[in-house]
GROMACS .gro file of C-alpha atoms in nm:
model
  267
    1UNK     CA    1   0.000   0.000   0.000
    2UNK     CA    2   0.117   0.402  -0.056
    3UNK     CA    3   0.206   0.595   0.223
    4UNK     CA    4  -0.145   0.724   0.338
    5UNK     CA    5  -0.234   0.321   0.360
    6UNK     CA    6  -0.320   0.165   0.685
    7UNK     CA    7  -0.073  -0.067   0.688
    8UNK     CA    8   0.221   0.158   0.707
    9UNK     CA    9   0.057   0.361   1.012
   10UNK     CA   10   0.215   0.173   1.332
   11UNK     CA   11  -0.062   0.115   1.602
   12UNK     CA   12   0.020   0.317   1.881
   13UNK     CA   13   0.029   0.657   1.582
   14UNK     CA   14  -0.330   0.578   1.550
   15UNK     CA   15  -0.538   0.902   1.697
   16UNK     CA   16  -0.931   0.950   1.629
   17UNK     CA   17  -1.181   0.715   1.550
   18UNK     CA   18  -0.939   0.549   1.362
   19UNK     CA   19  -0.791   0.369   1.706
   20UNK     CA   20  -1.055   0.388   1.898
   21UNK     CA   21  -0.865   0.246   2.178
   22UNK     CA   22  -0.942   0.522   2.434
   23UNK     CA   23  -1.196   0.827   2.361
   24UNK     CA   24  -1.196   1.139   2.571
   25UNK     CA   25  -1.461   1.062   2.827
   26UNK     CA   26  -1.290   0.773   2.905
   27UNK     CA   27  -0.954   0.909   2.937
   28UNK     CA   28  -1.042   1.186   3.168
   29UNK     CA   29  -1.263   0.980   3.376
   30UNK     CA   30  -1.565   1.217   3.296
   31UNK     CA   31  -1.803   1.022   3.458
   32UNK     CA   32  -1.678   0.983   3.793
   33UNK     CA   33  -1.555   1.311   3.728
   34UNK     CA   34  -1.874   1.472   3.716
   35UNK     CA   35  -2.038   1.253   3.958
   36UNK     CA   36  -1.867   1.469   4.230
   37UNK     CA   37  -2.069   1.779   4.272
   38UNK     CA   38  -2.319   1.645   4.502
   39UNK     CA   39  -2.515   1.923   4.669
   40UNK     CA   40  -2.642   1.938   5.039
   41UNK     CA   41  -2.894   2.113   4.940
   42UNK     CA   42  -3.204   2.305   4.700
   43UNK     CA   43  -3.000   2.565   4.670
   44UNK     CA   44  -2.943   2.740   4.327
   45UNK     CA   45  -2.568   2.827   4.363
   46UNK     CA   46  -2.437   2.551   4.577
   47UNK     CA   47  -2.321   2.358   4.235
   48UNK     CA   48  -2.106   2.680   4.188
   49UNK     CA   49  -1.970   2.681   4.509
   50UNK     CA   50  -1.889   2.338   4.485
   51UNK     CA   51  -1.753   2.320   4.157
   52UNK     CA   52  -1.468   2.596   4.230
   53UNK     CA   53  -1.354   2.405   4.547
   54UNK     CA   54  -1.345   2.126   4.365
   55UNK     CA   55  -1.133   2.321   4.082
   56UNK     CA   56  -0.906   2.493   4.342
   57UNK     CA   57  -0.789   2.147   4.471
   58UNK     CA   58  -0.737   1.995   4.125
   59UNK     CA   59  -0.520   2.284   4.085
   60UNK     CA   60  -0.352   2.244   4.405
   61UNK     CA   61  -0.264   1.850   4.274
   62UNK     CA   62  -0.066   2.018   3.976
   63UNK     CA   63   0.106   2.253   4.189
   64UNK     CA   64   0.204   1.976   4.435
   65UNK     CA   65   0.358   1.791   4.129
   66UNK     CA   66   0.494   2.133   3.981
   67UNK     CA   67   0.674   2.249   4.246
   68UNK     CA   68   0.820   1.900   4.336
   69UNK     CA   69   0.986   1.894   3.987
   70UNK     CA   70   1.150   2.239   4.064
   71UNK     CA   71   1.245   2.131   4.410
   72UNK     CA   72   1.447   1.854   4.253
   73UNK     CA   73   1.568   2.061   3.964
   74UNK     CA   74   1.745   2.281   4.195
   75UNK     CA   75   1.892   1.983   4.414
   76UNK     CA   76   2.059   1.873   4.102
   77UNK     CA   77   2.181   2.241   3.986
   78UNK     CA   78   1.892   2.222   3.635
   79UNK     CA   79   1.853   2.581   3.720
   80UNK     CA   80   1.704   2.602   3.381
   81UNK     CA   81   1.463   2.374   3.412
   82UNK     CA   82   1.350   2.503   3.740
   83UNK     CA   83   1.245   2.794   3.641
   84UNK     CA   84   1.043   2.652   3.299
   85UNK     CA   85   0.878   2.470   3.566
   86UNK     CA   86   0.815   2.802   3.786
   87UNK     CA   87   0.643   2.971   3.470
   88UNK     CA   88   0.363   2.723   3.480
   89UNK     CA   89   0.315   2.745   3.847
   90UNK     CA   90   0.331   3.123   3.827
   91UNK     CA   91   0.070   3.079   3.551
   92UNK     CA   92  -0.129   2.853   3.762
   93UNK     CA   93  -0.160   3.086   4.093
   94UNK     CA   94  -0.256   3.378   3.825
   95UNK     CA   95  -0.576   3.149   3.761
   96UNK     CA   96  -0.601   3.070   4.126
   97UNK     CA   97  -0.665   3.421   4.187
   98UNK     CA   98  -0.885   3.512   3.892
   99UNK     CA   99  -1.161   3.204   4.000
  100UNK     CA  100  -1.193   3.391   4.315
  101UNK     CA  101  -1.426   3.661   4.055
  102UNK     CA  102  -1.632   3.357   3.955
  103UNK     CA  103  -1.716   3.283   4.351
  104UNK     CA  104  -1.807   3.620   4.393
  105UNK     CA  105  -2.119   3.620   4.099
  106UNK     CA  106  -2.246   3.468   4.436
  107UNK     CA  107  -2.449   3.724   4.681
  108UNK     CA  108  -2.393   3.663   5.027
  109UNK     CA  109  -2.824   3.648   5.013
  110UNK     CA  110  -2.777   3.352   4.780
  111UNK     CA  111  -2.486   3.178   4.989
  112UNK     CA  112  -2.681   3.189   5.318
  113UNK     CA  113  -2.937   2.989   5.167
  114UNK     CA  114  -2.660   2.685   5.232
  115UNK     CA  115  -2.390   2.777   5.439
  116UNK     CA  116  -2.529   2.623   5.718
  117UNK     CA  117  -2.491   2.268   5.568
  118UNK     CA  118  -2.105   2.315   5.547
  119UNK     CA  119  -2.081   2.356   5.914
  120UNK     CA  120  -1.829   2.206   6.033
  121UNK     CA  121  -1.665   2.179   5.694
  122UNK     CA  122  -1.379   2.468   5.590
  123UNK     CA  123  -1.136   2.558   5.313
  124UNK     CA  124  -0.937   2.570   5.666
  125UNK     CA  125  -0.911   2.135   5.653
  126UNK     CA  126  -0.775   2.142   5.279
  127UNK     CA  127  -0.463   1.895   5.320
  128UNK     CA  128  -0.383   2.010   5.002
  129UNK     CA  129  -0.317   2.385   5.055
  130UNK     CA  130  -0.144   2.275   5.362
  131UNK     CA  131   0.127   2.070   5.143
  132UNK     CA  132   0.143   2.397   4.940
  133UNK     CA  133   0.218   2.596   5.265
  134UNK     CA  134   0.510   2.332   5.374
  135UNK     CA  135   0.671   2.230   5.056
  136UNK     CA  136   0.682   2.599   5.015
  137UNK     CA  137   0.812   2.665   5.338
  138UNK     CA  138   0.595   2.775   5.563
  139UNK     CA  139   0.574   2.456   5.779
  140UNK     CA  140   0.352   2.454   6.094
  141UNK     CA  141   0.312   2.112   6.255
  142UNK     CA  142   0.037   2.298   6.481
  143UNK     CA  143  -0.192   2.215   6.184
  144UNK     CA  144  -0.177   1.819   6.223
  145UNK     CA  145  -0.371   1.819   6.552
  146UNK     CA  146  -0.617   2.107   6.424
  147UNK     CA  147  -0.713   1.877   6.141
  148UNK     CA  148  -0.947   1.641   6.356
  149UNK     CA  149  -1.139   1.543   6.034
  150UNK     CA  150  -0.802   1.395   5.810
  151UNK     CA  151  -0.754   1.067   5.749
  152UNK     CA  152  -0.416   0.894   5.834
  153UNK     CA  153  -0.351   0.918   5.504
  154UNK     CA  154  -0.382   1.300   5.479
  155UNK     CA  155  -0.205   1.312   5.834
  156UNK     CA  156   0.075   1.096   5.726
  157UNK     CA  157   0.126   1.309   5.390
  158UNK     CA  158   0.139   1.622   5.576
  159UNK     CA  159   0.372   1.486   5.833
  160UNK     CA  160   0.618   1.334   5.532
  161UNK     CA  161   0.584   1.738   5.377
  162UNK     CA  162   0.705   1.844   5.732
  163UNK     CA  163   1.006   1.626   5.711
  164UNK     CA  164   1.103   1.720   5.355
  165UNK     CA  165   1.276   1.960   5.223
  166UNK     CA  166   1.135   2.271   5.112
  167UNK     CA  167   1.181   2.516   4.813
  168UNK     CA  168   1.403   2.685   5.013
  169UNK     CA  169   1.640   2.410   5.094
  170UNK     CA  170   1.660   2.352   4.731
  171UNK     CA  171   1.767   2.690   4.650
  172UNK     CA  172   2.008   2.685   4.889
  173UNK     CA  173   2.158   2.369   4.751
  174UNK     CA  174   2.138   2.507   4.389
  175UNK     CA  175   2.356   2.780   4.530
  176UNK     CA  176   2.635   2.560   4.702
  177UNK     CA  177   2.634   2.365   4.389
  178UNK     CA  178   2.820   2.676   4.234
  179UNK     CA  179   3.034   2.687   4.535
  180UNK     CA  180   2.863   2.950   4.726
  181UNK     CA  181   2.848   2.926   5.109
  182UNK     CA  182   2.487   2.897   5.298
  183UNK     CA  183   2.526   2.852   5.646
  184UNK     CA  184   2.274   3.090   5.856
  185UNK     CA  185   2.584   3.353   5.924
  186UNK     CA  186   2.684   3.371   5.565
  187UNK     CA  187   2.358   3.349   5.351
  188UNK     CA  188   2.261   3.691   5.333
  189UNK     CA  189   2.613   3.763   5.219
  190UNK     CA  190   2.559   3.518   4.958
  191UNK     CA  191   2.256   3.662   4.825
  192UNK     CA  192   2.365   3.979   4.803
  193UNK     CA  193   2.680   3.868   4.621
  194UNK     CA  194   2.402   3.682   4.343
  195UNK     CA  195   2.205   3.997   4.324
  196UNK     CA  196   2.506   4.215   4.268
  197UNK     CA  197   2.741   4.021   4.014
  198UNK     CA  198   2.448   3.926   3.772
  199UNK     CA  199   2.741   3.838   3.519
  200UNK     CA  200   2.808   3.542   3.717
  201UNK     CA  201   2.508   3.467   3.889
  202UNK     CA  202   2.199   3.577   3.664
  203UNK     CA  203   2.072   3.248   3.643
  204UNK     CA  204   2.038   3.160   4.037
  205UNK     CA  205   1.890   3.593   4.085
  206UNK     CA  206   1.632   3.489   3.831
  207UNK     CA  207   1.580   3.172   3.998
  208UNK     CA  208   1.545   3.364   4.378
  209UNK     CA  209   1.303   3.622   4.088
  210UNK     CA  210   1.122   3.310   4.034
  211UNK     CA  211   1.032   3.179   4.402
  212UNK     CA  212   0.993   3.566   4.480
  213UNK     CA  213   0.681   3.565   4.233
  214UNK     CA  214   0.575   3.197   4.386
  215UNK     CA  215   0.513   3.400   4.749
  216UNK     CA  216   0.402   3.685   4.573
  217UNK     CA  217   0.095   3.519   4.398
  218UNK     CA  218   0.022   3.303   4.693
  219UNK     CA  219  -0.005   3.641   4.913
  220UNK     CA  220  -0.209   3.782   4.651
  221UNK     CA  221  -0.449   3.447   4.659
  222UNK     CA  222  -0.472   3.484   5.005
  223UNK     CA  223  -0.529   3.860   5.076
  224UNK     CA  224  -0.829   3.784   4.724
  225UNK     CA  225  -0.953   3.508   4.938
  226UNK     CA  226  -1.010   3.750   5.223
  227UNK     CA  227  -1.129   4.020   5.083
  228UNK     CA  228  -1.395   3.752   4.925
  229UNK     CA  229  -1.480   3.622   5.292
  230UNK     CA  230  -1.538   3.939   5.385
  231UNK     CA  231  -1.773   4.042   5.098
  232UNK     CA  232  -1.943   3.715   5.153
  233UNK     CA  233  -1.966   3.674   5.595
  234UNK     CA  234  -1.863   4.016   5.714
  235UNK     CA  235  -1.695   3.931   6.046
  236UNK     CA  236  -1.903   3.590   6.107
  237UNK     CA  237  -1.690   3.294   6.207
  238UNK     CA  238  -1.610   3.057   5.971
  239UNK     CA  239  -1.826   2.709   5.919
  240UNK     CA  240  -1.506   2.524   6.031
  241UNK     CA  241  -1.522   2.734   6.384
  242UNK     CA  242  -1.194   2.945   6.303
  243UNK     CA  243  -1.258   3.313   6.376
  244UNK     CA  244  -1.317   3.420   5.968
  245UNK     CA  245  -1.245   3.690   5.814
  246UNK     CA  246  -0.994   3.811   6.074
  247UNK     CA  247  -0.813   3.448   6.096
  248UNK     CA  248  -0.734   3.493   5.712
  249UNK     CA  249  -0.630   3.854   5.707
  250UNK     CA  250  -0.390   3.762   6.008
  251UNK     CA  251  -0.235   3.484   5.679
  252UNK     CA  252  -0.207   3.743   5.435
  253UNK     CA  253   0.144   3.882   5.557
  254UNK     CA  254   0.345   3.563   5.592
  255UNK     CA  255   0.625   3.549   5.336
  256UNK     CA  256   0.736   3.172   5.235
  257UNK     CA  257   1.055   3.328   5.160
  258UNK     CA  258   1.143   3.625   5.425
  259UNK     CA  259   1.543   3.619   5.322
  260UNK     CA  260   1.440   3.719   5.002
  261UNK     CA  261   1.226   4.005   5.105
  262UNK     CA  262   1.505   4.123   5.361
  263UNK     CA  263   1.751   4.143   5.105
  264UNK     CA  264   1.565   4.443   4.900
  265UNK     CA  265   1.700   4.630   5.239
  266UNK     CA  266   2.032   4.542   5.185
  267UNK     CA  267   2.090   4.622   4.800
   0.00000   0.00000   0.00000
């Protein structure tokens, strides 16, 4: 047969109908996938409130896997590869921020109508977030015995997250890979050396750029959240029995990263 025959297309560069080995439902689970919105209630705009929970997580999955790839990256001095892999995350929180405008098509009139079916649920017991928080950095082991609703699993991936090392450590190794010191005296020397011979160090300053932008968008996410909360609940506690409004604007200034914000002072 010519070219264009059949027989000269090898089976696995079948795509289409042509295969039909695996179709798109199928592949993306669709059906279990959309089997998960199960309201608690009548409620009109429960589905959406649901639904964007259910996206923020899904996106917190990918970041999990994301920032794990630039974690090791660093470890084994790919700094270029790193930070391909910090453009999608950077891309990623961008989103994270602009679903918070979907949420808010929701008046606090209409969310009232089911907010009392969440209690004792909260965006406060999200493992997932809290994996963000310590492979980022910001570890708090505080949160393991708040979390009375986790399974062991969830409790014994939070725990392995505590033990781990974080972006931070990675940078740090990614700059004694090119033979700079990092010990606690000496680190702030070193990063001002980076910032201020970008002949020699441009790649690990864009790299610090990178994880700068990381806690930048995360702060953003979480000062968007807020200001959400308090558009939706006023001062109200939260359906998880944290104090609100006031617990999240207390998160809003934490840096993952404080070296790098100290060492604007210094330049």
């Amino acid at each position: 047969m010519g070219i264009h025959g059949d027989a000269t297309i090898p089976p696995d560069r079948r795509f289409g109908e042509e295969g039909g080995r695996l179709s798109y439902g199928a592949y993306l689970r669709l059906p279990e996938l959309l089997a998960q919105q199960l309201p608690q209630s009548e409620a009109p705009d429960e589905l959406l409130f649901i639904t964007i929970h259910q996206v923020y997580e899904l996106w917190f999955k990918l970041l999990l896997h994301e920032l794990e790839v630039a974690r090791d990256a660093m470890f084994h001095g790919e700094i270029w590869q790193a930070r391909h892999v910090f453009k999608r995350v950077h891309a990623v929180e961008r989103v994270l921020i602009e679903q918070v405008e979907v949420l808010e098509t929701m008046t606090p009139q209409d969310f009232l109508e089911f907010r009392a079916k969440l209690a004792p649920a909260s965006g406060f017991q999200s493992v997932q977030f809290r994996e963000l928080e310590f492979l980022s950095g910001l570890k708090d082991a505080r949160y393991l015995g708040r979390l009375r609703d986790a399974s062991d699993t969830e409790l014994a991936r939070l725990r392995r997250r505590l033990d781990e090392p974080s972006l931070w450590d990675a940078y740090l190794t990614a700059l004694s890979l090119r033979g700079l010191p990092v010990s606690d005296d000496e680190i702030m020397g070193t990063l001002l050396a980076v910032a201020r011979d970008r002949g020699s160090y441009d790649d690990l300053w864009q790299l610090a750029e990178d994880l700068m932008t990381h806690d930048e968008t995360a702060a953003q996410w979480r000062t968007r959240h807020v200001q959400m909360v308090e558009r939706q609940i006023g001062t109200k506690s939260g359906t998880g029995g944290s104090t609100g409004a006031p617990y999240l604007r207390g998160r809003t200034r934490l840096h993952y990263f404080p070296l790098l914000w100290e060492l604007r002072a210094w330049l």
